[in-house]
mmCIF file of C-alpha atoms and ligand atoms in Angstrom:
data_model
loop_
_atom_site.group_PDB
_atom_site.id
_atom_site.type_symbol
_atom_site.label_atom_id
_atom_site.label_comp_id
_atom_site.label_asym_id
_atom_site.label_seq_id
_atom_site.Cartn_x
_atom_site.Cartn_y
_atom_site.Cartn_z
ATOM 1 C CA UNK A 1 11.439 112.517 149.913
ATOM 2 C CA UNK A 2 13.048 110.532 147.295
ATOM 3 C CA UNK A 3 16.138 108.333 148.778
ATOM 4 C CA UNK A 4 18.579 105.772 148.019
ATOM 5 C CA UNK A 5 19.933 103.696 150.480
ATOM 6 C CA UNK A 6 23.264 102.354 149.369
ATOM 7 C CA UNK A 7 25.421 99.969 151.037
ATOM 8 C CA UNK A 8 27.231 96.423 150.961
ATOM 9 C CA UNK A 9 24.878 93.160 151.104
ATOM 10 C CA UNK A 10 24.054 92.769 154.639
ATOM 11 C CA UNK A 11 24.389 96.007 155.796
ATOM 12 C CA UNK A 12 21.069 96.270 156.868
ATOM 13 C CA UNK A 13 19.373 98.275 153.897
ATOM 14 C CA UNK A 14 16.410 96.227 154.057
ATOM 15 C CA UNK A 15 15.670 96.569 157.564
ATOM 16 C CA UNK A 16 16.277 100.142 157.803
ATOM 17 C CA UNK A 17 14.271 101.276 154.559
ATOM 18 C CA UNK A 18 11.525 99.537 156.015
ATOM 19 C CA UNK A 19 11.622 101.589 159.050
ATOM 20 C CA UNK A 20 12.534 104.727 157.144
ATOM 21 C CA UNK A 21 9.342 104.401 155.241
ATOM 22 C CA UNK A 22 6.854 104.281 157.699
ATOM 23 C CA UNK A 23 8.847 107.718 159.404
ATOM 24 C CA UNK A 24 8.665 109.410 156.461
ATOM 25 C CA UNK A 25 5.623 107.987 154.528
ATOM 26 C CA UNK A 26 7.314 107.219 151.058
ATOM 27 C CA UNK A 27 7.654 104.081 149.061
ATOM 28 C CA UNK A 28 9.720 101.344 149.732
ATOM 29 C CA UNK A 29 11.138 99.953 146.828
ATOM 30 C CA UNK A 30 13.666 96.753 147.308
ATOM 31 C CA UNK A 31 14.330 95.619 143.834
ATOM 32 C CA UNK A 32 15.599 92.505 145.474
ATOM 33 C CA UNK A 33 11.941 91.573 146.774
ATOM 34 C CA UNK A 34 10.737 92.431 143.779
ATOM 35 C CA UNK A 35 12.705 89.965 141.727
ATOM 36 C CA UNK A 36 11.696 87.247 144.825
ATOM 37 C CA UNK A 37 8.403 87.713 144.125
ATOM 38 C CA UNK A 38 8.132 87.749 140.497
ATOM 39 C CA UNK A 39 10.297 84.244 141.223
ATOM 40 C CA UNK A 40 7.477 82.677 143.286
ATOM 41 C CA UNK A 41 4.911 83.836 140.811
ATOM 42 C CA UNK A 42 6.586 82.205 137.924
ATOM 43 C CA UNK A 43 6.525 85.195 135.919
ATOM 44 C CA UNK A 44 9.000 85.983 132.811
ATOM 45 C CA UNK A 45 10.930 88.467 134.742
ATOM 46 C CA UNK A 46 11.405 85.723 138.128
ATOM 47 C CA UNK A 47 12.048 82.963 135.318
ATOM 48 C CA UNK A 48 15.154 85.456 133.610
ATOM 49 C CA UNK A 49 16.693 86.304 137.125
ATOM 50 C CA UNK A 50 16.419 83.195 139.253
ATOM 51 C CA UNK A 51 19.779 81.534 138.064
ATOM 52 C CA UNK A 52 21.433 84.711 138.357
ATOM 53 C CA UNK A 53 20.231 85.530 142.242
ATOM 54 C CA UNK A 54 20.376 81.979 143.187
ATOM 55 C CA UNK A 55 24.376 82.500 142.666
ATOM 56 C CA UNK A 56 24.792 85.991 144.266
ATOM 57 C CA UNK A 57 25.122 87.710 140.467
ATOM 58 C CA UNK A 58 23.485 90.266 139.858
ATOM 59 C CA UNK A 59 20.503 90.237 136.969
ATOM 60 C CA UNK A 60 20.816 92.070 133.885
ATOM 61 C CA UNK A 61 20.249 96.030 133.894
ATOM 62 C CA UNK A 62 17.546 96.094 131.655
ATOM 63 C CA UNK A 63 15.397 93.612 133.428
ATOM 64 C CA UNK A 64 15.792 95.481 136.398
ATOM 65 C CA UNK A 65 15.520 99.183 135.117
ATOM 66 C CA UNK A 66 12.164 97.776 133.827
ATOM 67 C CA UNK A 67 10.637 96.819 137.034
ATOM 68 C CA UNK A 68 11.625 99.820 138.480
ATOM 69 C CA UNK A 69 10.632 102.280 136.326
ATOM 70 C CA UNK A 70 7.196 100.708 136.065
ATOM 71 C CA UNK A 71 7.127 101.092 139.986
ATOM 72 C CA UNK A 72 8.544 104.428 140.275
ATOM 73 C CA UNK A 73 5.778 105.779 137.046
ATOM 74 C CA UNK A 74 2.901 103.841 138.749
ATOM 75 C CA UNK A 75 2.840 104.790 142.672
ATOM 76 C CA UNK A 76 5.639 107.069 144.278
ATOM 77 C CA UNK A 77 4.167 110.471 144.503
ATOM 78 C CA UNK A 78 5.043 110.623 148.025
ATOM 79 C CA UNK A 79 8.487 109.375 147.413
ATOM 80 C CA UNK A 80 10.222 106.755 147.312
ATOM 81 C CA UNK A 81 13.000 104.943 149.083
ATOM 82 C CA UNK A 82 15.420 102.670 146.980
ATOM 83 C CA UNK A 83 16.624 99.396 148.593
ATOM 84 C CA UNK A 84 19.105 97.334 146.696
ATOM 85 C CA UNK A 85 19.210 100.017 143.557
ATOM 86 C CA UNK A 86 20.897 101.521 141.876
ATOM 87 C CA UNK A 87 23.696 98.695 141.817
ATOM 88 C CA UNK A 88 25.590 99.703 138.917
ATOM 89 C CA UNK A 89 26.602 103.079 136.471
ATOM 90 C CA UNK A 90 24.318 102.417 133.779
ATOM 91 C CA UNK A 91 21.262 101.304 136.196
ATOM 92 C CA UNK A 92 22.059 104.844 138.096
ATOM 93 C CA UNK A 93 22.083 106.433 134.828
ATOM 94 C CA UNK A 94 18.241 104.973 133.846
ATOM 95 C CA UNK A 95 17.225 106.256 137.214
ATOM 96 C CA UNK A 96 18.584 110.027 136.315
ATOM 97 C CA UNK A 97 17.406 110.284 133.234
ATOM 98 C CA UNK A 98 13.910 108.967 134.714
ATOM 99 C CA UNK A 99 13.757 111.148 137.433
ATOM 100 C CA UNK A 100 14.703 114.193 134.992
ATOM 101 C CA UNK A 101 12.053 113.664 132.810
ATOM 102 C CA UNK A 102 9.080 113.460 135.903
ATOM 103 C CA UNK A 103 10.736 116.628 137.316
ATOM 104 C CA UNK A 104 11.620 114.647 140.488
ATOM 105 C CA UNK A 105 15.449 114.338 141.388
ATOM 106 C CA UNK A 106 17.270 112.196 143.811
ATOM 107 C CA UNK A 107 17.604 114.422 147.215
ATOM 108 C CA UNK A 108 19.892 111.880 149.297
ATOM 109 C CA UNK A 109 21.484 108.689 148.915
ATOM 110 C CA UNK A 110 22.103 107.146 152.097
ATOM 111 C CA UNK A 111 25.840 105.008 152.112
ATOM 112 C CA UNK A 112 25.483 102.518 154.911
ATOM 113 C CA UNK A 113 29.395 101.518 155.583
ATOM 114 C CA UNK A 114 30.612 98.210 157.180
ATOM 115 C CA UNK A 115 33.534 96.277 157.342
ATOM 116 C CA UNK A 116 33.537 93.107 155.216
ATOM 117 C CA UNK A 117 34.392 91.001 157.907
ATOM 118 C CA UNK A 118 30.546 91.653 159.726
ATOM 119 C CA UNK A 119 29.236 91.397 156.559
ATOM 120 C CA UNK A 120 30.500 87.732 156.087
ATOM 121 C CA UNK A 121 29.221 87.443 159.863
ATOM 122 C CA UNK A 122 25.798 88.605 159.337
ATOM 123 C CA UNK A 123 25.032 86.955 156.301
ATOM 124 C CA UNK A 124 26.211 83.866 156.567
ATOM 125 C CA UNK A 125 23.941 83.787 160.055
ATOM 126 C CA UNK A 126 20.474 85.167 158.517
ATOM 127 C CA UNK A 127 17.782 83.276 158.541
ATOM 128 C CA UNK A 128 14.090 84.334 157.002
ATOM 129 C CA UNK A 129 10.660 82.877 157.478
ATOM 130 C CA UNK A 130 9.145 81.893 153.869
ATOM 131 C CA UNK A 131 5.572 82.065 155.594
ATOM 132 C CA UNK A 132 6.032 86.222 156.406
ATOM 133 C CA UNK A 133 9.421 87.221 155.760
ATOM 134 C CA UNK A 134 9.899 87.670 159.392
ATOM 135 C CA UNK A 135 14.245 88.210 159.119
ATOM 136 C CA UNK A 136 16.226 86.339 162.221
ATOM 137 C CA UNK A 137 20.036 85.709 162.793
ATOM 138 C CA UNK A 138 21.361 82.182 164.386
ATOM 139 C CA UNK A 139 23.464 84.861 166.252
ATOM 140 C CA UNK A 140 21.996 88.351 166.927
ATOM 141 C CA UNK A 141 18.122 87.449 166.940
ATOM 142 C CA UNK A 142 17.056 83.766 166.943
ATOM 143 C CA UNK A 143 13.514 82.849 167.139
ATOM 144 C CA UNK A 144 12.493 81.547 170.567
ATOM 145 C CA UNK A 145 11.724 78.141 169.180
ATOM 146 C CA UNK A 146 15.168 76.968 166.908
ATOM 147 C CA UNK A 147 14.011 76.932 163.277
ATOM 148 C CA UNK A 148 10.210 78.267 163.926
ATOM 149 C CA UNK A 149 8.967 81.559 163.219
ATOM 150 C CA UNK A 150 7.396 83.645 166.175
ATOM 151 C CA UNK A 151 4.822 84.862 164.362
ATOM 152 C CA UNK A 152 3.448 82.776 161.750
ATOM 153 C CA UNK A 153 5.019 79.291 162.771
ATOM 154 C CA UNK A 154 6.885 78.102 159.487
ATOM 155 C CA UNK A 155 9.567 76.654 159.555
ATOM 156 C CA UNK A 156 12.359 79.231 158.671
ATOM 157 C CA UNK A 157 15.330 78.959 156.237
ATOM 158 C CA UNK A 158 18.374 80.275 154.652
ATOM 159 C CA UNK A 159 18.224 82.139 151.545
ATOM 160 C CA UNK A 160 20.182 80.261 148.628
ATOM 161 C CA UNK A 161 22.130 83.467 148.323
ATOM 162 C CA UNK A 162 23.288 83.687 152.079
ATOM 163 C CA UNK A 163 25.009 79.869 150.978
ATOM 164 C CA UNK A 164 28.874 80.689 151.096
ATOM 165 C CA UNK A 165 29.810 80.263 147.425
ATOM 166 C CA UNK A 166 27.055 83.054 146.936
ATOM 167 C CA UNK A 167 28.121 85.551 149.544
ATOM 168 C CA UNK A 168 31.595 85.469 148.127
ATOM 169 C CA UNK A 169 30.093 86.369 144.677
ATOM 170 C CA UNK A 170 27.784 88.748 146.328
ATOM 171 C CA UNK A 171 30.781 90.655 147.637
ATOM 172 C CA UNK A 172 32.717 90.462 144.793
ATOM 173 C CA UNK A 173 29.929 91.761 142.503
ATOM 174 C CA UNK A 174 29.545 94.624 144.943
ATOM 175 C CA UNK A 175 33.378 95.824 144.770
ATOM 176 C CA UNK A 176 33.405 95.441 141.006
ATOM 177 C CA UNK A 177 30.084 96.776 139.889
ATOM 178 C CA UNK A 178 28.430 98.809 143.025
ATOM 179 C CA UNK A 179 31.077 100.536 144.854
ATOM 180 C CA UNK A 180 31.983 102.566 142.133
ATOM 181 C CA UNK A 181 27.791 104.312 142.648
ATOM 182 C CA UNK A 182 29.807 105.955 145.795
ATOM 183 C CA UNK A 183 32.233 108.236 143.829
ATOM 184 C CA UNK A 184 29.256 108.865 141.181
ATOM 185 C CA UNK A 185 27.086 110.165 144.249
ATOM 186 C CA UNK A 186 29.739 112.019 145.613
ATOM 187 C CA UNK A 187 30.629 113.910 142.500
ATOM 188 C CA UNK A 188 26.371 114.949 142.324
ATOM 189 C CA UNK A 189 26.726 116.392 146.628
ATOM 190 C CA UNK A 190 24.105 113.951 147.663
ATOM 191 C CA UNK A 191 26.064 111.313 149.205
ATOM 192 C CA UNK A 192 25.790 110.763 152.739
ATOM 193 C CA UNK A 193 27.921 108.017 154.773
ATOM 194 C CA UNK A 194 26.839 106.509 157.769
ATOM 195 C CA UNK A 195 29.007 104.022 159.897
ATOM 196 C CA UNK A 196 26.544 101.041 159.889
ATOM 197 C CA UNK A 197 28.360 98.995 162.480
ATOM 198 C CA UNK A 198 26.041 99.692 165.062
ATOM 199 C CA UNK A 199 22.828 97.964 166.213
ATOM 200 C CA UNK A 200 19.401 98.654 164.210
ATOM 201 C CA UNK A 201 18.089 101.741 166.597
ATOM 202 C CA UNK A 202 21.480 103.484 166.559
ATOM 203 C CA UNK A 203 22.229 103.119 163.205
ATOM 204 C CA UNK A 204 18.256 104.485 162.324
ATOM 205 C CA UNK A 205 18.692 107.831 164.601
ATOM 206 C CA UNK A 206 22.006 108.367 162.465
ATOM 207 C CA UNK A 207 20.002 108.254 159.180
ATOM 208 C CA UNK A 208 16.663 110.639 160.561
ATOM 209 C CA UNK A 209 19.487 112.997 161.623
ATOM 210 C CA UNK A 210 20.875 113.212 158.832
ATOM 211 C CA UNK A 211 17.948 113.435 156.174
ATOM 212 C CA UNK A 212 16.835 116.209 158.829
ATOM 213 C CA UNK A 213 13.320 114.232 160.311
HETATM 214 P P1 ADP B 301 21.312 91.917 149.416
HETATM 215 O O1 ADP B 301 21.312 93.428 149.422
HETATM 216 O O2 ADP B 301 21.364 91.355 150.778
HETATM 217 O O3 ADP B 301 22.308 91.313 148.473
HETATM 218 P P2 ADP B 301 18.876 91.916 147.823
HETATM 219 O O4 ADP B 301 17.613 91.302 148.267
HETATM 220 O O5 ADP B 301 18.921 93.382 147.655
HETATM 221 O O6 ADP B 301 19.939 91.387 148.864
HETATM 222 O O7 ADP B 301 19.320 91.276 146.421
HETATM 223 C C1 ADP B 301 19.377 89.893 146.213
HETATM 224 C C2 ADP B 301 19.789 89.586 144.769
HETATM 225 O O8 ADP B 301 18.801 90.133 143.859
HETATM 226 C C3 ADP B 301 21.099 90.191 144.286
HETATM 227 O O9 ADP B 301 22.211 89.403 144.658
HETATM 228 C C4 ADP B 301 20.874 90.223 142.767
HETATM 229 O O10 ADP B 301 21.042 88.948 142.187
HETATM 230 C C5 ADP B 301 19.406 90.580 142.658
HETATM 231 N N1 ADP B 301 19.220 92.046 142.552
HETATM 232 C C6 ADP B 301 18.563 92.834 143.459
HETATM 233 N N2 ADP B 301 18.607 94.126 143.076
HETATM 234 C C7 ADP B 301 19.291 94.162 141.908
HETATM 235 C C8 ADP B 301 19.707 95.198 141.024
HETATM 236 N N3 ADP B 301 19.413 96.497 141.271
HETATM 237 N N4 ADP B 301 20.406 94.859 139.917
HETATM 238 C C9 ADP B 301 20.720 93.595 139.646
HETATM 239 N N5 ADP B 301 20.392 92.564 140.440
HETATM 240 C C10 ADP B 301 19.683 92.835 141.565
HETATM 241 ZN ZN1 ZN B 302 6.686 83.714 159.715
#
């Protein structure tokens, strides 16, 4: 299946592509870890985007489209699922007229919905372990021991982006630039909203039912 899961910063797309991709057995592709990585490997493309992310902007289309097309050519023949992309018209656009040209169009996007007050609320509480990327929250799941990971034993920390100053960007960006993906998938009849103010397991048997699996 080829998906796009869609929503607000902190509305859980990360944690729920992850899951959706081992039920269904296609890609997961979170642009966002992406550009993380290709930051801690010093790379061009982590060099470009770093200021950008570090302040809750989002990095140019073109950088972006790049790293994603590469991905998408290279190893998605049993689908994919998009986390954290599209984020804007013209990096939709890229992804149409890529998928047109391999013969393989977009069967779902996925519009996780949440009020901006729990985003604020979840964000500004998320914690991640740098060791294994192990995600925790000061309020719904803190590790056992405060500021250690369960599993791996670093010490965790707070993205620079869940910082305040870049939330409020974050959310900004995301009314300005991302919202308007919703009417664009709308208008194509693949657009599928889910209320995403539930927990993780609730909010997961909403999105199997609705993809049908
Ligand atoms: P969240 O969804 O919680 O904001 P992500 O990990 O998806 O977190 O993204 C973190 C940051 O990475 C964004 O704020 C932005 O700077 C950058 N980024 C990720 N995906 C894109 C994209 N498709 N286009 C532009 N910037 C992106
Ligand atoms: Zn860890």
């Amino acid at each position: 299946m080829r998906i796009v899961l869609f929503g607000p910063p902190g509305a859980g797309k990360g944690t729920q592509a992850t899951m959706l991709s081992r039920a269904i057995g296609a890609e997961h592709i979170s642009t966002g870890d992406m550009l993380r990585e290709a930051i801690s490997r010093e790379t061009s493309v982590g060099l470009s985007a770093k200021g950008y992310m570090d302040k809750g902007f989002l990095v140019p289309d073109e950088i972006v489209l790049d790293i994603v097309k590469e991905k998408i050519a290279s190893d998605c023949r049993h689908g994919f699922i998009l986390d954290g992309f599209p984020r804007t018209i013209p990096q939709a656009e890229g992804l149409d007229r890529l998928l047109g040209e391999l013969g393989m169009p977009l069967e779902a996007v996925i519009d996780l919905e949440i009020s901006a007050r729990r985003i604020v609320e979840r964000l500004s509480g998320r914690l991640v372990c740098p060791g294994c990327g192990e995600p925790y929250n000061r309020v719904s799941k803190p590790p056992a021991k405060e500021g250690v990971c369960d599993i791996c034993g670093c010490e965790i920390v707070q993205r620079d982006d869940d910082k305040p100053d870049a939330i409020h960007n974050r959310l900004a960006t995301y009314e300005k630039s991302t919202a308007p993906l919703i009417d664009y998938y709308r208008g194509k009849g693949i657009l599928h909203g889910i209320d995403a103010d539930a927990d993780i397991d609730d909010i997961r048997g909403r999105i199997l039912k609705v993809l049908g699996v």
